[in-house]
Coordinates of N, CA and C in Angstrom, one line a residue:
M1 N -28.2 40.2 65.5 CA -27.6 39.5 64.4 C -28.1 40.2 63.1
Y2 N -27.2 40.3 62.1 CA -27.5 41.0 60.9 C -27.7 39.9 59.8
D3 N -28.7 40.0 58.9 CA -28.9 39.1 57.8 C -27.8 39.4 56.8
N4 N -27.3 38.3 56.2 CA -26.4 38.5 55.1 C -27.2 38.7 53.8
N5 N -26.7 39.6 53.0 CA -27.4 39.9 51.7 C -26.5 39.4 50.6
P6 N -27.0 38.3 50.0 CA -26.2 37.6 49.0 C -26.0 38.5 47.7
E7 N -26.8 39.6 47.6 CA -26.7 40.4 46.4 C -25.7 41.5 46.5
L8 N -25.1 41.6 47.7 CA -24.1 42.7 48.0 C -22.7 42.0 48.1
P9 N -21.9 42.1 47.0 CA -20.6 41.4 47.1 C -19.6 42.0 48.1
E10 N -18.8 41.2 48.6 CA -17.7 41.8 49.5 C -16.6 42.4 48.6
G11 N -15.9 43.3 49.2 CA -14.8 43.9 48.4 C -15.3 45.2 47.8
Y12 N -14.5 45.7 46.8 CA -14.7 47.0 46.1 C -15.7 46.7 45.0
S13 N -16.6 47.7 44.8 CA -17.5 47.7 43.6 C -17.4 49.0 42.9
P14 N -17.2 49.0 41.6 CA -17.0 50.2 40.8 C -18.3 51.0 40.8
V15 N -18.1 52.3 40.8 CA -19.2 53.3 40.7 C -19.0 54.1 39.5
P16 N -19.9 54.1 38.5 CA -19.7 54.8 37.3 C -19.5 56.3 37.5
A17 N -18.7 56.9 36.6 CA -18.6 58.4 36.6 C -19.9 59.0 36.5
G18 N -20.2 60.1 37.2 CA -21.5 60.8 37.1 C -22.4 60.3 38.3
K19 N -22.0 59.2 39.0 CA -22.7 58.7 40.1 C -21.9 59.0 41.4
V20 N -22.6 58.9 42.5 CA -21.9 59.0 43.8 C -22.4 57.8 44.6
A21 N -21.6 57.4 45.6 CA -22.0 56.3 46.5 C -21.7 56.7 47.9
N22 N -22.6 56.3 48.8 CA -22.3 56.6 50.2 C -22.9 55.5 51.1
V23 N -22.4 55.4 52.3 CA -23.0 54.4 53.3 C -24.0 55.2 54.2
V24 N -25.2 54.6 54.2 CA -26.3 55.2 55.0 C -26.5 54.5 56.3
T25 N -26.5 55.3 57.4 CA -26.7 54.7 58.7 C -28.2 55.1 59.1
F26 N -29.0 54.1 59.5 CA -30.3 54.3 60.0 C -30.3 54.2 61.5
L27 N -31.0 55.2 62.1 CA -31.0 55.2 63.6 C -32.5 55.4 64.0
E28 N -32.8 54.9 65.2 CA -34.1 55.0 65.7 C -34.1 55.2 67.2
M29 N -35.3 55.7 67.7 CA -35.5 56.0 69.1 C -36.9 55.4 69.4
R30 N -36.9 54.5 70.4 CA -38.2 53.7 70.7 C -38.9 54.3 71.9
K31 N -38.3 55.2 72.6 CA -39.0 55.9 73.7 C -38.4 57.3 73.8
R32 N -39.2 58.2 74.3 CA -38.8 59.6 74.5 C -37.7 59.7 75.5
P33 N -36.6 60.3 75.2 CA -35.5 60.5 76.2 C -36.0 61.4 77.3
P34 N -35.3 61.3 78.5 CA -35.7 62.3 79.6 C -35.3 63.7 79.2
E35 N -36.1 64.6 79.6 CA -35.8 66.0 79.3 C -34.6 66.5 80.1
T36 N -33.8 67.3 79.4 CA -32.6 67.9 80.0 C -32.9 69.2 80.7
A37 N -32.7 69.2 82.0 CA -33.0 70.4 82.8 C -31.9 71.4 82.7
G38 N -32.3 72.7 83.0 CA -31.3 73.7 83.1 C -30.6 74.1 81.8
L39 N -31.3 74.0 80.6 CA -30.7 74.4 79.4 C -30.6 75.9 79.3
P40 N -29.6 76.4 78.8 CA -29.4 77.9 78.7 C -30.4 78.5 77.7
E41 N -30.7 79.8 77.9 CA -31.5 80.5 77.0 C -30.8 80.7 75.7
L42 N -31.5 80.3 74.6 CA -30.8 80.4 73.3 C -31.7 81.3 72.4
P43 N -31.1 82.0 71.4 CA -31.8 83.0 70.7 C -32.5 82.5 69.4
F44 N -33.0 81.2 69.5 CA -33.6 80.6 68.3 C -35.1 80.4 68.5
T45 N -35.7 80.4 67.3 CA -37.2 80.2 67.3 C -37.4 79.3 66.1
L46 N -38.6 78.6 66.1 CA -39.1 77.8 65.0 C -40.2 78.5 64.3
K47 N -40.3 78.4 63.0 CA -41.3 78.9 62.2 C -41.9 77.8 61.3
R48 N -43.2 77.5 61.5 CA -43.8 76.4 60.7 C -44.0 77.0 59.2
L49 N -43.6 76.1 58.3 CA -43.7 76.5 56.9 C -44.9 75.8 56.2
G50 N -45.6 76.6 55.4 CA -46.8 76.1 54.7 C -46.6 76.3 53.2
P51 N -47.6 76.0 52.4 CA -47.4 76.1 50.9 C -47.1 77.5 50.5
Q52 N -47.5 78.5 51.3 CA -47.2 79.9 50.9 C -45.7 80.2 51.1
N53 N -44.9 79.3 51.7 CA -43.5 79.5 52.0 C -42.6 78.7 51.0
L54 N -43.1 78.5 49.8 CA -42.4 77.7 48.9 C -41.0 78.2 48.7
D55 N -40.8 79.5 48.5 CA -39.5 80.1 48.2 C -38.6 80.0 49.4
V56 N -39.1 80.1 50.6 CA -38.3 80.0 51.8 C -37.8 78.5 51.9
Y57 N -38.7 77.6 51.6 CA -38.3 76.2 51.7 C -37.2 75.9 50.7
R58 N -37.3 76.3 49.5 CA -36.3 76.0 48.4 C -35.0 76.7 48.8
R59 N -35.0 77.9 49.3 CA -33.8 78.6 49.6 C -33.1 77.9 50.8
L60 N -33.9 77.5 51.8 CA -33.3 76.8 53.0 C -32.7 75.5 52.6
F61 N -33.4 74.8 51.7 CA -33.0 73.4 51.3 C -31.6 73.6 50.6
R62 N -31.4 74.6 49.8 CA -30.1 74.8 49.2 C -29.1 75.3 50.2
D63 N -29.5 76.3 51.0 CA -28.5 76.9 52.0 C -28.0 75.8 53.0
V64 N -28.9 75.0 53.4 CA -28.5 73.9 54.4 C -27.8 72.7 53.7
G65 N -28.4 72.3 52.6 CA -28.1 71.0 52.0 C -27.0 71.0 51.0
E66 N -26.6 72.2 50.5 CA -25.6 72.2 49.4 C -24.3 71.7 49.8
D67 N -23.9 72.0 51.1 CA -22.6 71.5 51.6 C -22.6 70.0 51.8
W68 N -23.7 69.4 51.9 CA -23.8 67.9 52.1 C -24.4 67.1 51.0
L69 N -24.5 67.8 49.8 CA -25.0 67.1 48.6 C -26.5 66.6 48.7
W70 N -27.3 67.4 49.4 CA -28.7 67.1 49.4 C -29.3 67.5 48.0
G71 N -29.7 66.5 47.3 CA -30.2 66.8 46.0 C -31.7 66.3 45.7
S72 N -32.2 65.6 46.7 CA -33.5 64.9 46.4 C -34.7 65.8 46.1
M73 N -34.7 67.0 46.6 CA -35.8 67.9 46.4 C -35.5 69.0 45.3
L74 N -34.3 69.0 44.8 CA -33.9 70.1 43.9 C -34.6 69.9 42.5
G75 N -34.9 68.7 42.2 CA -35.6 68.5 40.9 C -37.1 68.4 41.0
A76 N -37.6 68.6 42.3 CA -39.1 68.5 42.5 C -39.8 69.7 42.0
G77 N -41.0 69.5 41.4 CA -41.8 70.7 40.9 C -42.4 71.4 42.0
D78 N -42.9 72.6 41.8 CA -43.5 73.4 42.8 C -44.7 72.8 43.4
D79 N -45.5 72.1 42.6 CA -46.7 71.4 43.1 C -46.4 70.3 44.1
E80 N -45.3 69.6 43.8 CA -44.9 68.5 44.7 C -44.4 69.1 46.0
V81 N -43.7 70.2 46.0 CA -43.2 70.8 47.2 C -44.4 71.4 48.0
R82 N -45.3 72.0 47.3 CA -46.5 72.6 48.0 C -47.3 71.4 48.6
D83 N -47.4 70.3 48.0 CA -48.2 69.2 48.5 C -47.6 68.7 49.9
I84 N -46.3 68.7 49.9 CA -45.6 68.4 51.2 C -45.9 69.4 52.3
L85 N -45.7 70.7 51.9 CA -45.9 71.7 52.9 C -47.4 71.9 53.3
S86 N -48.3 71.4 52.6 CA -49.7 71.5 53.0 C -50.3 70.2 53.6
N87 N -49.4 69.1 53.6 CA -49.9 67.8 54.1 C -50.0 67.9 55.6
P88 N -51.2 67.6 56.1 CA -51.4 67.7 57.6 C -50.5 66.6 58.4
S89 N -50.0 65.6 57.7 CA -49.2 64.6 58.3 C -47.7 64.8 58.2
M90 N -47.4 66.0 57.6 CA -46.0 66.5 57.5 C -45.9 67.8 58.3
E91 N -44.8 68.0 58.9 CA -44.5 69.2 59.6 C -43.1 69.7 59.2
T92 N -43.1 70.9 58.6 CA -41.8 71.5 58.1 C -41.6 72.8 58.8
Y93 N -40.4 73.0 59.3 CA -40.1 74.2 60.1 C -38.8 74.8 59.6
A94 N -38.7 76.1 59.8 CA -37.5 76.9 59.6 C -37.0 77.2 61.0
L95 N -35.7 77.0 61.2 CA -35.0 77.5 62.4 C -34.5 78.9 62.2
C96 N -34.9 79.8 63.1 CA -34.6 81.2 62.9 C -33.8 81.8 64.0
V97 N -32.9 82.7 63.7 CA -32.2 83.5 64.7 C -32.4 85.0 64.2
G98 N -33.2 85.7 65.0 CA -33.6 87.0 64.5 C -34.5 86.9 63.3
D99 N -34.1 87.6 62.3 CA -34.8 87.6 61.0 C -34.2 86.6 60.0
R100 N -33.2 85.9 60.4 CA -32.5 85.0 59.5 C -32.9 83.5 59.7
D101 N -33.2 82.9 58.6 CA -33.5 81.4 58.6 C -32.2 80.7 58.5
I102 N -31.9 79.8 59.5 CA -30.6 79.1 59.5 C -30.7 77.6 59.5
G103 N -31.9 77.1 59.6 CA -32.0 75.6 59.7 C -33.3 75.1 59.1
L104 N -33.4 73.8 58.9 CA -34.5 73.2 58.3 C -34.8 71.9 59.0
L105 N -36.1 71.7 59.4 CA -36.5 70.4 60.0 C -37.8 70.0 59.3
E106 N -37.9 68.7 58.9 CA -39.1 68.2 58.3 C -39.4 66.8 59.0
L107 N -40.6 66.7 59.5 CA -41.1 65.5 60.2 C -42.2 64.9 59.4
D108 N -42.2 63.6 59.3 CA -43.2 62.8 58.5 C -43.9 61.9 59.4
F109 N -45.2 62.1 59.6 CA -46.0 61.3 60.5 C -47.0 60.4 59.6
R110 N -46.7 60.2 58.3 CA -47.7 59.5 57.5 C -47.8 58.0 57.8
V111 N -46.8 57.4 58.4 CA -46.9 56.0 58.8 C -47.4 56.0 60.2
S112 N -48.5 55.3 60.5 CA -49.1 55.3 61.8 C -48.1 54.8 62.8
G113 N -48.0 55.5 64.0 CA -47.2 55.1 65.1 C -45.7 55.5 64.9
E114 N -45.4 56.2 63.8 CA -44.0 56.5 63.5 C -43.8 58.0 63.2
C115 N -42.6 58.5 63.4 CA -42.2 59.8 62.9 C -40.8 59.6 62.3
E116 N -40.7 60.1 61.1 CA -39.4 60.1 60.4 C -38.9 61.5 60.3
V117 N -37.6 61.7 60.7 CA -36.9 63.0 60.4 C -36.5 62.9 58.9
V118 N -37.2 63.6 58.1 CA -36.9 63.6 56.6 C -35.7 64.5 56.4
Y119 N -35.7 65.7 56.9 CA -34.6 66.6 56.8 C -34.3 67.3 58.1
F120 N -33.0 67.4 58.4 CA -32.6 68.0 59.6 C -31.2 68.6 59.3
G121 N -31.1 69.9 59.4 CA -29.8 70.5 59.2 C -29.8 72.0 59.5
I122 N -28.6 72.6 59.6 CA -28.4 74.0 59.8 C -27.3 74.5 58.9
V123 N -27.4 75.8 58.6 CA -26.3 76.3 57.7 C -25.0 76.2 58.4
K124 N -23.9 76.1 57.5 CA -22.6 75.8 58.0 C -22.1 76.8 59.1
D125 N -22.4 78.0 58.9 CA -21.8 79.0 59.9 C -22.5 79.0 61.2
A126 N -23.6 78.2 61.3 CA -24.3 78.1 62.6 C -23.9 76.9 63.4
I127 N -23.1 76.0 62.8 CA -22.7 74.8 63.4 C -21.8 75.1 64.6
G128 N -22.0 74.4 65.7 CA -21.2 74.6 66.9 C -21.6 75.8 67.8
K129 N -22.8 76.3 67.6 CA -23.3 77.5 68.4 C -24.6 77.2 69.1
G130 N -24.9 75.9 69.2 CA -26.1 75.5 69.9 C -27.4 75.3 69.1
A131 N -27.3 75.7 67.8 CA -28.5 75.7 67.0 C -28.9 74.2 66.7
G132 N -28.0 73.3 66.5 CA -28.3 71.9 66.2 C -29.0 71.3 67.4
R133 N -28.4 71.5 68.6 CA -29.0 70.9 69.8 C -30.4 71.5 70.0
F134 N -30.6 72.8 69.8 CA -31.9 73.4 70.0 C -32.9 72.8 69.0
L135 N -32.5 72.6 67.8 CA -33.4 72.1 66.7 C -33.7 70.6 67.0
M136 N -32.8 69.8 67.5 CA -33.1 68.4 67.8 C -34.0 68.3 69.0
N137 N -33.8 69.2 70.0 CA -34.7 69.1 71.2 C -36.1 69.4 70.7
Q138 N -36.3 70.4 69.8 CA -37.6 70.7 69.3 C -38.2 69.5 68.5
A139 N -37.3 68.9 67.7 CA -37.8 67.8 66.9 C -38.3 66.6 67.8
I140 N -37.5 66.3 68.9 CA -37.9 65.3 69.8 C -39.2 65.6 70.5
A141 N -39.4 66.9 70.9 CA -40.6 67.3 71.6 C -41.8 67.2 70.7
K142 N -41.6 67.6 69.4 CA -42.8 67.6 68.5 C -43.1 66.2 68.0
A143 N -42.1 65.3 67.9 CA -42.4 63.9 67.5 C -43.1 63.2 68.6
W144 N -42.6 63.3 69.8 CA -43.2 62.5 70.9 C -44.5 63.2 71.5
A145 N -44.8 64.3 71.0 CA -46.1 64.9 71.3 C -47.3 64.2 70.6
Q146 N -46.9 63.4 69.6 CA -47.9 62.6 68.8 C -47.8 61.2 69.3
P147 N -48.9 60.4 69.1 CA -48.9 59.0 69.6 C -48.1 58.1 68.7
I148 N -46.8 58.2 68.9 CA -45.8 57.4 68.1 C -45.2 56.4 69.0
E149 N -44.6 55.3 68.4 CA -43.8 54.3 69.1 C -42.4 54.3 68.6
R150 N -42.2 55.0 67.5 CA -40.8 54.9 66.9 C -40.5 56.2 66.2
F151 N -39.3 56.8 66.5 CA -38.9 58.0 65.9 C -37.5 57.7 65.2
W152 N -37.4 57.9 63.9 CA -36.2 57.4 63.2 C -35.8 58.4 62.2
L153 N -34.5 58.2 61.7 CA -33.9 59.0 60.7 C -32.8 58.2 60.1
H154 N -32.2 58.8 59.0 CA -30.9 58.2 58.5 C -30.0 59.4 58.1
T155 N -28.7 59.0 58.2 CA -27.7 60.0 57.8 C -26.6 59.2 57.0
C156 N -25.8 59.9 56.3 CA -24.9 59.2 55.4 C -23.5 59.8 55.5
T157 N -22.6 59.1 54.8 CA -21.2 59.5 54.9 C -20.9 60.9 54.2
F158 N -21.8 61.4 53.5 CA -21.7 62.8 52.9 C -22.0 63.9 53.9
D159 N -22.7 63.5 55.0 CA -23.1 64.5 56.0 C -21.9 64.9 56.9
H160 N -22.2 65.8 57.8 CA -21.1 66.2 58.7 C -20.6 65.0 59.5
P161 N -19.2 65.0 59.6 CA -18.6 63.8 60.3 C -19.1 63.6 61.7
A162 N -19.7 64.6 62.4 CA -20.1 64.4 63.7 C -21.6 64.0 63.8
A163 N -22.3 63.8 62.7 CA -23.7 63.6 62.7 C -24.1 62.3 63.4
V164 N -23.5 61.2 63.2 CA -23.9 60.0 63.8 C -23.7 60.1 65.4
G165 N -22.6 60.6 65.8 CA -22.4 60.8 67.2 C -23.4 61.8 67.8
F166 N -23.8 62.8 67.1 CA -24.8 63.8 67.6 C -26.1 63.1 67.8
Y167 N -26.5 62.3 66.8 CA -27.8 61.6 66.9 C -27.8 60.5 68.0
Q168 N -26.7 59.9 68.2 CA -26.6 58.9 69.3 C -26.7 59.6 70.6
R169 N -26.0 60.7 70.8 CA -26.1 61.5 72.1 C -27.6 62.0 72.3
S170 N -28.3 62.2 71.2 CA -29.7 62.6 71.3 C -30.6 61.5 71.7
G171 N -30.2 60.3 71.7 CA -31.0 59.1 72.1 C -31.3 58.1 71.0
F172 N -30.8 58.4 69.8 CA -31.1 57.4 68.7 C -30.0 56.3 68.7
K173 N -30.5 55.1 68.3 CA -29.6 54.0 68.2 C -29.5 53.5 66.8
P174 N -28.3 53.2 66.2 CA -28.2 52.7 64.9 C -28.7 51.3 64.8
Y175 N -29.4 51.0 63.7 CA -30.0 49.6 63.6 C -29.7 49.0 62.2
K176 N -29.3 49.8 61.2 CA -29.1 49.3 59.9 C -28.2 50.1 59.1
L177 N -27.4 49.5 58.2 CA -26.5 50.2 57.2 C -27.0 49.8 55.8
M178 N -26.9 50.8 54.9 CA -27.2 50.5 53.5 C -26.2 51.3 52.6
V179 N -26.0 50.8 51.4 CA -25.2 51.5 50.5 C -26.1 52.2 49.4
E180 N -26.0 53.5 49.2 CA -26.8 54.2 48.2 C -26.0 54.7 47.1
V181 N -26.4 54.5 45.9 CA -25.8 55.0 44.7 C -26.8 55.8 43.9
H182 N -26.5 57.0 43.5 CA -27.4 57.8 42.7 C -26.7 58.8 41.9
D183 N -27.4 59.5 41.0 CA -26.8 60.5 40.2 C -26.2 61.6 41.0
D184 N -25.0 62.1 40.6 CA -24.4 63.2 41.3 C -25.1 64.5 40.9
P185 N -25.8 65.2 41.8 CA -26.6 66.4 41.5 C -25.7 67.5 40.8
R186 N -24.4 67.5 41.1 CA -23.6 68.5 40.5 C -23.4 68.2 39.0
V187 N -23.4 66.9 38.6 CA -23.2 66.5 37.2 C -24.4 66.8 36.4
I188 N -25.6 66.5 37.0 CA -26.8 66.7 36.2 C -27.4 68.1 36.3
G189 N -26.6 69.0 36.9 CA -26.9 70.4 36.9 C -27.9 70.9 38.0
L190 N -28.1 70.1 39.0 CA -29.0 70.6 40.1 C -28.3 71.4 41.1
M191 N -27.0 71.4 41.2 CA -26.2 72.3 42.1 C -24.9 72.5 41.5
P192 N -24.2 73.6 41.9 CA -22.9 73.9 41.3 C -21.9 72.9 41.6
K193 N -20.9 72.8 40.7 CA -19.8 71.8 40.8 C -18.9 72.1 42.0
T194 N -19.0 73.3 42.6 CA -18.2 73.6 43.8 C -18.9 73.1 45.1
A195 N -20.1 72.6 45.0 CA -20.8 72.1 46.2 C -20.1 70.9 46.8
A196 N -20.3 70.7 48.1 CA -19.8 69.5 48.8 C -18.4 69.1 48.3
P197 N -17.4 70.0 48.5 CA -16.1 69.7 48.0 C -15.4 68.5 48.7
H198 N -16.0 68.0 49.8 CA -15.4 66.8 50.4 C -15.9 65.5 49.7
V199 N -16.8 65.6 48.7 CA -17.2 64.5 47.9 C -16.6 64.6 46.6
P200 N -15.7 63.7 46.2 CA -15.1 63.8 44.9 C -16.1 63.8 43.7
L201 N -15.8 64.7 42.8 CA -16.7 64.8 41.6 C -16.0 64.1 40.4
L202 N -16.7 63.1 39.9 CA -16.1 62.3 38.8 C -17.1 62.4 37.6
E203 N -16.8 63.3 36.7 CA -17.7 63.5 35.6 C -17.4 62.5 34.5
P204 N -18.5 62.1 33.8 CA -18.3 61.1 32.6 C -17.5 61.8 31.6
V205 N -16.6 61.0 30.9 CA -15.8 61.5 29.8 C -16.6 61.3 28.5
S206 N -16.7 62.3 27.8 CA -17.5 62.2 26.5 C -16.9 61.2 25.6
G207 N -17.7 60.3 25.1 CA -17.2 59.3 24.2 C -16.6 58.1 24.8
A208 N -16.5 58.1 26.2 CA -15.8 57.0 26.9 C -16.8 55.8 27.0
E209 N -16.4 54.6 26.9 CA -17.2 53.4 27.0 C -17.2 53.0 28.5

């Protein structure tokens, strides 16, 4: 049963120009899923990123996230990013094929007994080629190698339309929905206005009330 939130009115709610709104689905896994036998050989590897890989992290964050309007780390300073990459309770990886970085995985173990997938994604031209499944299998293995009781993540309506189904097939179960409203990173200059064309761009009109 879901609790009713009296602060969230039913029906349509206006979103100011310059902002974006999305529905966020939270999913969790309470036990490690059984391992899948007979997986084919895939040409992917994982590379752990540290504070010395600041440029790699920033480039991957844009390469992976720009299509889906990932803006949360674009305004972060270098020291903040290095703190994440050097935190022993955080694990950040680049997914590689040959010499090319094509995916980003970030796991957060800072809450005792839990692991959160902070970022999970691959570049658009690698979708549908087994990279996402490989990366998720690695994420599951690394999360449950630690003494956790809960593995969780969230995705939103700006993400790939197959994301929720992919996570459910991976063993996650949805448990909560939320509505998120925030500044459009394209409007405040954190990413080009051509990013995430599936999300309408509504710029404030100068002088409008």
